[in-house]
Coordinates of C-alpha atoms in Angstrom, one line a residue:
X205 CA -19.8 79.3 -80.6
X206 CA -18.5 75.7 -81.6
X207 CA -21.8 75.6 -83.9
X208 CA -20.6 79.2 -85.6
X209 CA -17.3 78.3 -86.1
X210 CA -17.5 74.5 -87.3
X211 CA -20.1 76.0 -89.7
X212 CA -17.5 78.4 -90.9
X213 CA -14.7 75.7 -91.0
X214 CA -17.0 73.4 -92.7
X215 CA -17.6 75.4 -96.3
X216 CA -13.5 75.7 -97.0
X217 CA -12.7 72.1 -95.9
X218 CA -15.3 71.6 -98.6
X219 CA -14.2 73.3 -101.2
X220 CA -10.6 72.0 -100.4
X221 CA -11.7 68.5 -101.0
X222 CA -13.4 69.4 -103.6
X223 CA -10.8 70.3 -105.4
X224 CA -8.4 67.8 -104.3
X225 CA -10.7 65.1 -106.1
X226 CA -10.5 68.0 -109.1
X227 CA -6.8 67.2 -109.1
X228 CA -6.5 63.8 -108.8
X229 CA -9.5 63.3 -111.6
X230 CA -7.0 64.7 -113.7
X231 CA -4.2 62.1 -113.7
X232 CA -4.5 58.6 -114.5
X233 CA -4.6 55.5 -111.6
X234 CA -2.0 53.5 -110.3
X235 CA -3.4 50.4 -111.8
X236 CA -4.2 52.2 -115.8
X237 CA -1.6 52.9 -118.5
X238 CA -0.7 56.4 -118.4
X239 CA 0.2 58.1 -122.3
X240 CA 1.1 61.6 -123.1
X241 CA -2.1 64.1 -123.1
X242 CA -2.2 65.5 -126.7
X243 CA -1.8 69.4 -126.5
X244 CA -5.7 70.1 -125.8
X245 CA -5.9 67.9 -122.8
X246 CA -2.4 68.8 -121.4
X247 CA -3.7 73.1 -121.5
X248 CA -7.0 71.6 -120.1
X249 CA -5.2 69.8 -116.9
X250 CA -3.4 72.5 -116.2
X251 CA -6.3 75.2 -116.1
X252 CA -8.0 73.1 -113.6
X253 CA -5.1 72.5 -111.7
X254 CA -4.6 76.4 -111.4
X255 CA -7.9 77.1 -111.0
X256 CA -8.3 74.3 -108.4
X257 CA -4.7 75.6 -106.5
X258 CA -6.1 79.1 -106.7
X259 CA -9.7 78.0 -104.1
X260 CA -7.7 75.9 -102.3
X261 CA -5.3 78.9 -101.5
X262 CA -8.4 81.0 -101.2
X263 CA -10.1 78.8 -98.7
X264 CA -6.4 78.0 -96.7
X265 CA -6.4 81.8 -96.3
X266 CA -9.9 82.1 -94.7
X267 CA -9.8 78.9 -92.4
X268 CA -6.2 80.5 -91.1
X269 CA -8.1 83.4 -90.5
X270 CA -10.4 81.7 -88.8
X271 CA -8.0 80.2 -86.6
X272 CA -6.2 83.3 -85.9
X273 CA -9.0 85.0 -84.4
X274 CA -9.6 82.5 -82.2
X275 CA -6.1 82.5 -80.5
X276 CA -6.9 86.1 -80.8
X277 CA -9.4 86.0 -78.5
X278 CA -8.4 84.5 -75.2
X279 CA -5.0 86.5 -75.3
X280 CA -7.0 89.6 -75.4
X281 CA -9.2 88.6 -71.9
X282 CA -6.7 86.6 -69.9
X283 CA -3.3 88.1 -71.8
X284 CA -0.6 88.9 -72.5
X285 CA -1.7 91.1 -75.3
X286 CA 0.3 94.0 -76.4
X287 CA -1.4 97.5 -77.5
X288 CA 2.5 99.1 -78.3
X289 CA 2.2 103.1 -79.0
X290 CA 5.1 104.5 -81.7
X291 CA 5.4 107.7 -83.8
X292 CA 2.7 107.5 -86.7
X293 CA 0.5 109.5 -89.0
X294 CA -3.2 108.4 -88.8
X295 CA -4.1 109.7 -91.9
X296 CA -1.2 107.3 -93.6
X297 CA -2.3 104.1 -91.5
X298 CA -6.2 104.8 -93.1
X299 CA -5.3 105.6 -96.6
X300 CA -2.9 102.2 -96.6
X301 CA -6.3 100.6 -95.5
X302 CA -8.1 102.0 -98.2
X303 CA -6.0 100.9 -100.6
X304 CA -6.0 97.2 -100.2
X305 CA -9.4 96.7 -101.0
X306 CA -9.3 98.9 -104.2
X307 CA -9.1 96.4 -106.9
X308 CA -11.3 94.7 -104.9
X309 CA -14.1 97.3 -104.6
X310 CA -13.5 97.9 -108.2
X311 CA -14.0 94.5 -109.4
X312 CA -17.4 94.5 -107.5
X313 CA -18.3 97.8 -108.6
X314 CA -18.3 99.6 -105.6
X315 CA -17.5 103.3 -105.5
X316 CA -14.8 103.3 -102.6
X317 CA -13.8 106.9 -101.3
X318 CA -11.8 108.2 -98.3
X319 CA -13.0 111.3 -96.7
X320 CA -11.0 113.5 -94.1
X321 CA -13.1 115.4 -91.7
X322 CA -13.0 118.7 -91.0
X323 CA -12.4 118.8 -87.6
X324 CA -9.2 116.7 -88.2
X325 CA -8.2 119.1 -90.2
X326 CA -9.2 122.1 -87.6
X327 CA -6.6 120.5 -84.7
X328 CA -4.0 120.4 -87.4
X329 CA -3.6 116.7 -86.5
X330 CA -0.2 115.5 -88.5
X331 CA 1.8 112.3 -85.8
X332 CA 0.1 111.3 -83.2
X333 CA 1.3 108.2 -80.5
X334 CA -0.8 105.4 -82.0
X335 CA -0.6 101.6 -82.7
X336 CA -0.9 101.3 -86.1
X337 CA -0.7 97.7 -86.4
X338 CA -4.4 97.3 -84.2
X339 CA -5.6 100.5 -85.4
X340 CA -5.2 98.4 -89.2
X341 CA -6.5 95.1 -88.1
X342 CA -9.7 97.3 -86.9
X343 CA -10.2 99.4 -90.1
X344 CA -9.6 96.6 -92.3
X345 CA -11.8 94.4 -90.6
X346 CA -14.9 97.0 -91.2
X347 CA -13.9 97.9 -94.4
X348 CA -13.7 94.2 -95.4
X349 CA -17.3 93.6 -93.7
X350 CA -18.6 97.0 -95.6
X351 CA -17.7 95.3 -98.8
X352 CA -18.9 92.2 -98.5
X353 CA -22.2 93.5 -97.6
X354 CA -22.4 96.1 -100.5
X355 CA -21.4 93.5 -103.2
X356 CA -24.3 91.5 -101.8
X357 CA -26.8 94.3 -102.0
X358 CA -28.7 95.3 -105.0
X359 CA -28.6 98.8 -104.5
X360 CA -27.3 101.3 -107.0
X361 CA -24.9 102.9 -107.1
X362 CA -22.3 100.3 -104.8
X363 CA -20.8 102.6 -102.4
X364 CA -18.6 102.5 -99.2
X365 CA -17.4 105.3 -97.5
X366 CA -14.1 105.4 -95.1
X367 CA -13.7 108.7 -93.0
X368 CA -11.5 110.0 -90.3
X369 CA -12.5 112.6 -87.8
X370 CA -11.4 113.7 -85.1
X371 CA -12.7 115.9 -81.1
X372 CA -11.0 117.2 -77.8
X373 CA -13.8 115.3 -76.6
X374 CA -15.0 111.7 -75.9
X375 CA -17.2 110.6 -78.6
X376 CA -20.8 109.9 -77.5
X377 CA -24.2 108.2 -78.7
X378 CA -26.6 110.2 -80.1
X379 CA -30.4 110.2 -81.1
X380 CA -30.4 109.0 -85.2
X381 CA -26.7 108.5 -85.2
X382 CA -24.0 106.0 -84.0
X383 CA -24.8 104.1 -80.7
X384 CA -21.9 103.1 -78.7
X385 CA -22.4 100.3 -76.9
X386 CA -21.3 100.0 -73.1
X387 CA -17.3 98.7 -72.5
X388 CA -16.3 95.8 -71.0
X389 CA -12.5 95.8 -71.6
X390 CA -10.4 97.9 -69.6
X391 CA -7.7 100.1 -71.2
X392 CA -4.4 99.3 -71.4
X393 CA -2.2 100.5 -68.6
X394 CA 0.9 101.1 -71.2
X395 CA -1.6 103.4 -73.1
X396 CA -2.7 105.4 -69.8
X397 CA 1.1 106.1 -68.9
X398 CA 1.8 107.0 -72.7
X399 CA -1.2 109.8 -72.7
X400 CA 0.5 111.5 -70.0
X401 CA 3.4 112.8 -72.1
X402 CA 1.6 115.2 -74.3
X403 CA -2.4 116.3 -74.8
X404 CA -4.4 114.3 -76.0
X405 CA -6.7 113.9 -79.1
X406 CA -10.0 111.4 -79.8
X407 CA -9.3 110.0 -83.4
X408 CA -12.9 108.6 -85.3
X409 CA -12.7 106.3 -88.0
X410 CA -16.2 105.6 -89.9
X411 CA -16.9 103.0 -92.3
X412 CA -20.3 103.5 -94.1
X413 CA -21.8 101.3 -96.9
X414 CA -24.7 101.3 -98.9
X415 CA -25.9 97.7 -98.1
X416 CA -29.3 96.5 -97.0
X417 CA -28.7 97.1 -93.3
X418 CA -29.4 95.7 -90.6
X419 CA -32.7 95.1 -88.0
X420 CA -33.1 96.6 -84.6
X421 CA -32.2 92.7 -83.2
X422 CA -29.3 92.0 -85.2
X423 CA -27.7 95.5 -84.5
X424 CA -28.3 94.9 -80.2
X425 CA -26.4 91.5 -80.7
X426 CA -23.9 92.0 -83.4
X427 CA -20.7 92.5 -80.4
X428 CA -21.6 89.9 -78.4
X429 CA -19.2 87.6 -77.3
X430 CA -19.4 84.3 -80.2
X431 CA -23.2 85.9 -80.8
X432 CA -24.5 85.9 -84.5
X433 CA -27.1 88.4 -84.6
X434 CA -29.1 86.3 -86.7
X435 CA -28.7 82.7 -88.6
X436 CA -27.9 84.8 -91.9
X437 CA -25.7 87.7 -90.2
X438 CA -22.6 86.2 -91.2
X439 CA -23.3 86.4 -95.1
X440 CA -23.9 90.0 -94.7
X441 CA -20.9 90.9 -91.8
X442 CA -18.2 89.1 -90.5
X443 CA -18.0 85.6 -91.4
X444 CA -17.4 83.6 -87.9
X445 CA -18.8 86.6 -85.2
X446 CA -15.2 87.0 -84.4
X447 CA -14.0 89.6 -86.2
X448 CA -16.0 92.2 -84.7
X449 CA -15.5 90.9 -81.4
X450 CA -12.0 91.6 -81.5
X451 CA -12.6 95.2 -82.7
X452 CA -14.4 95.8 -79.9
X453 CA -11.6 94.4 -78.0
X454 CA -9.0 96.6 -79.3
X455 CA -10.8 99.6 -79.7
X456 CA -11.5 99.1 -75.6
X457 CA -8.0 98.5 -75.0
X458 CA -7.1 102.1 -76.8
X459 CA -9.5 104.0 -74.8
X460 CA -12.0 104.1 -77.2
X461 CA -15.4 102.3 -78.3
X462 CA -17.2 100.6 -81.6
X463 CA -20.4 101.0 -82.7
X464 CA -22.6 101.7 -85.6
X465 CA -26.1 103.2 -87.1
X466 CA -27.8 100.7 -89.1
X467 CA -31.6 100.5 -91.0
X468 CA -32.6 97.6 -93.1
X469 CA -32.4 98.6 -97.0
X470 CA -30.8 101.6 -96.1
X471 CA -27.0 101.1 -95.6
X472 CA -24.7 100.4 -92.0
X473 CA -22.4 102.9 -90.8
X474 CA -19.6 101.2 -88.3
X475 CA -17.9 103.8 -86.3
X476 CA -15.0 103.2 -83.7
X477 CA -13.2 105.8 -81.6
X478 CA -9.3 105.2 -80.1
X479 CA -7.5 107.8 -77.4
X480 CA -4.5 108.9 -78.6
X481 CA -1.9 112.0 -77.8
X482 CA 0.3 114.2 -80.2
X483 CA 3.9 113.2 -80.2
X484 CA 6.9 115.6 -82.0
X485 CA 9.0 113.8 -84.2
X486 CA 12.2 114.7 -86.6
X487 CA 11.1 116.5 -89.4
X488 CA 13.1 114.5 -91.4
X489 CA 10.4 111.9 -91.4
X490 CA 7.6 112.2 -93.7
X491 CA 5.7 109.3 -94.4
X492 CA 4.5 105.8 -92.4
X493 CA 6.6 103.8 -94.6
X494 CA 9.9 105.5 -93.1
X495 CA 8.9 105.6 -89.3
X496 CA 7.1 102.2 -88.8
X497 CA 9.9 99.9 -90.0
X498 CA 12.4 102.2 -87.5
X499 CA 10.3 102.2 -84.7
X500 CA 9.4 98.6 -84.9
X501 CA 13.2 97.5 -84.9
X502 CA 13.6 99.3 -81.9
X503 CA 10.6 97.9 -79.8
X504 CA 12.2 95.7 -76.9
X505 CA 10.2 92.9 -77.9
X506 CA 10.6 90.5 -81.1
X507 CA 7.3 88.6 -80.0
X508 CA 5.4 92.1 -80.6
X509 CA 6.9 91.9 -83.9
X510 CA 5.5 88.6 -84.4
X511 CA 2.3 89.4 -82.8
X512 CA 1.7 91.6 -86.0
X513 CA 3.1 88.8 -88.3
X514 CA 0.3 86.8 -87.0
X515 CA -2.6 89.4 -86.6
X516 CA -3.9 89.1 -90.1
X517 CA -3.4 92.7 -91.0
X518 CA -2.1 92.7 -94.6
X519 CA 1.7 94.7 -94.8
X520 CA 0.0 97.4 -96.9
X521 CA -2.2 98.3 -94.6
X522 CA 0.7 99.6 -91.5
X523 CA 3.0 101.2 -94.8
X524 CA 5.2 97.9 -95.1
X525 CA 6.0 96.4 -99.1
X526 CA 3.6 93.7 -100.4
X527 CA 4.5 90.0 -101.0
X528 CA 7.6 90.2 -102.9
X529 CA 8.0 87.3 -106.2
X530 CA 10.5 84.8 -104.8
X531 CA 13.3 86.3 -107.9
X532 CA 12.7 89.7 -105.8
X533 CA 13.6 87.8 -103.0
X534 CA 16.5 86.0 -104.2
X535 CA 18.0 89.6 -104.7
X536 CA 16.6 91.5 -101.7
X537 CA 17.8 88.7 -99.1
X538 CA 21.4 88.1 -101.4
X539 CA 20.9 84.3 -99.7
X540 CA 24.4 82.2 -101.3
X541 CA 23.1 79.4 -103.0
X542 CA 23.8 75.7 -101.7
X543 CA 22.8 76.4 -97.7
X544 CA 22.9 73.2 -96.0
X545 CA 19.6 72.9 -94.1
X546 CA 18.6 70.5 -91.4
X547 CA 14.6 70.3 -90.7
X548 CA 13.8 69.0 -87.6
X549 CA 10.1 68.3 -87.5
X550 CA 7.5 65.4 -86.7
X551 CA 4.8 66.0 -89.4
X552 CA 5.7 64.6 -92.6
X553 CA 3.9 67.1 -94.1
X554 CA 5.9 69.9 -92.6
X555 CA 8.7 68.5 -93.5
X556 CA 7.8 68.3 -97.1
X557 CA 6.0 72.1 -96.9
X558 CA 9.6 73.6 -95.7
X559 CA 12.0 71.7 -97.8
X560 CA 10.5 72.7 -100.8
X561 CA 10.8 76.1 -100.3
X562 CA 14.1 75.7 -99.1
X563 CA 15.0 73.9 -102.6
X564 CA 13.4 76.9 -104.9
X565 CA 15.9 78.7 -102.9
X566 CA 19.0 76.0 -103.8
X567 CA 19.6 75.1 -100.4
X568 CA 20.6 71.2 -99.6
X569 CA 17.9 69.9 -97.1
X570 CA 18.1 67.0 -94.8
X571 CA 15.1 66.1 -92.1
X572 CA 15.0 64.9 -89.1
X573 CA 12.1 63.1 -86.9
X574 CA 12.8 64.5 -83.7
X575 CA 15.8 65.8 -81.9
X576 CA 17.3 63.3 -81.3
X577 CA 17.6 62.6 -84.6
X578 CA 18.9 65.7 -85.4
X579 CA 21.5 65.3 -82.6
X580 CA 22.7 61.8 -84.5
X581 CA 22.7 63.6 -88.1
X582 CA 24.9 66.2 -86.5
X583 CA 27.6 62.8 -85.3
X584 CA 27.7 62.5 -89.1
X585 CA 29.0 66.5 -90.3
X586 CA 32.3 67.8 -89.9
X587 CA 30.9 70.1 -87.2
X588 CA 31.7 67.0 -84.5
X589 CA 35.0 66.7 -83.1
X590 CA 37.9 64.9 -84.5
X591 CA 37.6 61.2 -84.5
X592 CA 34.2 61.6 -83.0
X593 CA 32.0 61.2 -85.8
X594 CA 29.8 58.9 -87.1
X595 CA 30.6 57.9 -90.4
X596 CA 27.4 58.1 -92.9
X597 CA 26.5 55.8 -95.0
X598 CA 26.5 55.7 -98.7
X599 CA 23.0 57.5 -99.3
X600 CA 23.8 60.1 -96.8
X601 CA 27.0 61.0 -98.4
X602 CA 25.3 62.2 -101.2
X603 CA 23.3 64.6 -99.8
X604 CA 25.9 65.5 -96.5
X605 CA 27.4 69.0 -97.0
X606 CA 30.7 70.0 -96.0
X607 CA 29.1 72.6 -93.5
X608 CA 25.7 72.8 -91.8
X609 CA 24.5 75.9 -91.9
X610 CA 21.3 76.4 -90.1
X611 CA 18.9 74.3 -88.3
X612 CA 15.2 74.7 -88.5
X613 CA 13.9 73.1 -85.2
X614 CA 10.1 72.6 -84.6
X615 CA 8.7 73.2 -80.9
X616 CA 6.9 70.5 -80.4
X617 CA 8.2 67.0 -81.0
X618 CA 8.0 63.4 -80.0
X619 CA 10.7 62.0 -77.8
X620 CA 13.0 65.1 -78.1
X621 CA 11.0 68.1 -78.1
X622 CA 12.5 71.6 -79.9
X623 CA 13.7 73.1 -76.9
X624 CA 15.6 70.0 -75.2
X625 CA 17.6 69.5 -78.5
X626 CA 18.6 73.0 -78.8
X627 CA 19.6 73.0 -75.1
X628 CA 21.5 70.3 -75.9
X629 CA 23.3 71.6 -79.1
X630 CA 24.7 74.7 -77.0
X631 CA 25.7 72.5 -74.4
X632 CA 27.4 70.2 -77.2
X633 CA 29.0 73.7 -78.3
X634 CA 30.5 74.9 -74.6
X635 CA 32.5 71.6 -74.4
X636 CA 34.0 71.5 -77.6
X637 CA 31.9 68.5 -79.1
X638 CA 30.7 70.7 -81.6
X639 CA 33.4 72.7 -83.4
X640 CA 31.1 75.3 -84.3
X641 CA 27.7 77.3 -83.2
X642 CA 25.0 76.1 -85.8
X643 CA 22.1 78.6 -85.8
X644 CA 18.8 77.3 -85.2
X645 CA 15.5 78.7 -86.1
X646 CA 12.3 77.7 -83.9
X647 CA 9.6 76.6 -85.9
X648 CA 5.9 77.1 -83.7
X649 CA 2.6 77.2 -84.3
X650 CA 1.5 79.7 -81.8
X651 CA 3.6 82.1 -81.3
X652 CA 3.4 83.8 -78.4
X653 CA 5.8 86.1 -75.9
X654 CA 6.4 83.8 -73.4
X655 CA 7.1 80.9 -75.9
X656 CA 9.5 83.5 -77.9
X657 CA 11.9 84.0 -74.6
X658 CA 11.6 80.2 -73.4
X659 CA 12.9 79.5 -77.2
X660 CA 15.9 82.2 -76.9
X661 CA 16.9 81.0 -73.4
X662 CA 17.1 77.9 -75.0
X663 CA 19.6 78.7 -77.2
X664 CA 17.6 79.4 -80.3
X665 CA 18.1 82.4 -82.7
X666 CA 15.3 83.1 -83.7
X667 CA 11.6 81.8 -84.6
X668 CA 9.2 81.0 -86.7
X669 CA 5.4 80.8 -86.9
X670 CA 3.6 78.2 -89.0
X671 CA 1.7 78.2 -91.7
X672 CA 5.5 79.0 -92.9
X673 CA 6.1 81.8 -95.3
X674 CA 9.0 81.8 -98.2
X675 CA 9.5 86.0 -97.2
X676 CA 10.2 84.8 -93.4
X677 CA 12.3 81.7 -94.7
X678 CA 14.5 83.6 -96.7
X679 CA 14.3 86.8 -94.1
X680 CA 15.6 84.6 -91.1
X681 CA 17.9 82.8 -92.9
X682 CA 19.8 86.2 -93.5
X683 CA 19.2 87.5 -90.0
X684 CA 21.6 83.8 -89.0
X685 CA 23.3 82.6 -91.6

């Protein structure tokens, strides 16, 4: 497994270097005389800047991936993890899959299609009580895979083919056709009690490709726990083994199985199966985009929330907006310009990462080490009581705002961690030290449910997962300030 994965890690960090060296090549040393580029060699440095910017984006992307399905992993077999049933329309959560990868598929020239079954169409299947967040992370997953594997093959036409069926009946292996293999996770217990309150249904979701296929050995060990069915597997599915791993996982967990029908040079089909019951809902809603946003604000849990934040499932792919331009933002979010901002974090880099964004969005941003720190900058602001404070000294004064407005606290610090500052702020609040509640946003690199309520007993309003995002900046500054 550590072989698999530090093979995986290696290639990016590669190209990342690479790149770096790219970028520093194109500026002049310390020790030389720097002059103006002419025109040429200015347009030059900034193409392979861009393009540089653009693979090391690229390769950020994967490694987070990576990383992601690693935490992924152990939450699924020791838990918590949440399978969370709402109101949705499978058809919806399968076409917004679809759709992601069309420019892709159409750069590669692959012929991409979605095909709806008959027999879904023959139970007049319309909502159904579903996750749609796992039953995405799933279908993009294969889809993604089917992809890579048909832009790799040399057959003619490129093809991959999505559909969704649906029985009464448990889906089974057959002679010829798609082999199940046996489960090992069992289902989740909030799923068992939700298929009591109505009949329930057996939704298939297929994903066949015209690739070169697979061999009788690398089909018996492609689900194996951090198996690689062969040394070259990965280049034709699922880069670190992971990926279909957790599949399997979550497909288990919704009373259902993964499997697939395979032939070298003559194509894969991946197939995987979820249990799932029919639910009535208003009329008045017609489409995934209006329901999931509803029934997600109205799930007891912001760490579920979070969960899908962090499950690499694109926002297309549940109904949910793409990445907005940060002038879309600026107007969504209606953010006042000149927020004072106090970042309270460690890593140096981190510190530089969020006050950046913070600046494209016109806030003033001091940092801070640690909490204490933060708890000394706050001696210095007219949020500390009358004759109490600290004055600043000349340097500070020209950044100190009248007000602070927010706090952005990391969880893990040196000397005073995230949560024994923010303790320590509300308890700086409930004697009258501090003339005003200062919201603080938790800033973690894990996010997980338990760390989520430990932050808000704390005395934190909300949180934050790293690698930081300028949508969630600008979305929890909102939600506090």
């Amino acid at each position: 497994f550590i072989n698999a994965i530090t093979f995986e890690m290696r290639h990016p960090l590669s190209a990342i270097m690479q790149c770096a060296d790219d970028i520093l090549e194109c500026y002049p040393k310390a020790d030389n005389h720097f002059s103006m580029p002419s025109a040429d060699r200015y347009a030059a440095i900034l193409n392979q800047t861009l393009y540089a910017a653009q693979i090391i984006a690229q390769c950020a992307q994967h490694m987070r991936q990576i990383v992601d399905d690693m935490l992924t992993i152990p939450k699924i077999e020791s838990g918590p993890f949440f399978i969370t049933p709402i109101d949705a329309q499978p058809e919806s959560v399968v076409s917004h899959a679809v759709k992601i990868f069309e420019s892709k598929a159409k750069a590669a020239d692959v012929n991409m299609t979605l095909h709806v079954d008959q027999s879904f169409r023959n139970l007049n299947i319309n909502w159904m009580s579903l996750d749609p967040i796992r039953l995405g992370q799933v279908l993009i997953n294969l889809i993604n895979n089917a992809l890579k594997a048909t832009r790799l093959g040399l057959e003619s036409p490129r093809s991959i083919k999505v559909i969704l069926s649906a029985s009464k009946e448990e889906p089974c292996s057959a002679p010829g056709n798609i082999q199940f293999g046996t489960k090992l996770t069992k289902e989740d217990p909030r799923l068992i009690e939700d298929w009591k309150l109505g009949s329930t249904l057996y939704l298939q979701f297929s994903v066949a490709d015209s690739g070169r296929g697979l061999s009788e050995h690398e089909r018996s060990t492609l689900f194996g726990r951090y198996d690689q069915a062969s040394p070259r597997t990965h280049i034709k599915y699922d880069d670190s083994g992971l990926g279909l791993l957790i599949s399997r996982r979550l497909t288990e967990l919704q009373g259902g199985a993964i499997g697939l029908c395979s032939e070298p040079e003559k194509g894969s089909t991946f197939s995987f199966y979820i249990k799932t019951r029919r639910s009535e809902v208003d009329s008045r809603r017609t489409s995934l985009l209006e329901v999931f946003p509803e029934d997600m604000r109205a799930r007891p849990s912001i760490g579920r929330l979070q969960s899908a934040l962090n499950s690499g499932v694109p926002a297309a792919a549940i109904g949910l907006p793409g990445k907005p331009s940060l002038r879309e933002l600026k107007l969504k979010n209606a953010i006042a310009d000149g927020l004072h901002v106090l970042v309270v974090d460690d890593n140096q880099i981190n510190q530089k990462i969020l006050t950046k964004l913070l600046q494209k969005i016109d806030c003033i941003v001091n940092v801070a080490n640690h909490g204490g720190e933060a708890l000394d900058f706050l001696k210095k602001t007219k949020h500390w009581s009358a004759g109490k404070q600290t004055p600043p000294n000349s340097a500070e004064t020209q950044h100190l705002s009248a007000n602070l407005n927010v706090i952005f606290m990391d969880w893990e610090m040196p000397i005073m961690n995230g949560r024994e500052a923010t303790v320590k702020i509300r308890q700086l609040e409930t004697s009258g030290t501090l003339l005003d509640r200062i919201p603080v946003i938790g800033l973690m690199a894990n996010v997980q449910q338990q760390q989520i309520q430990m932050a808000m007993d704390a005395g934190m309003d909300d949180v934050i997962s790293k690698p930081i995002l300028m949508a969630e900046v600008m979305e929890k500054l909102r939600g506090v300030v």
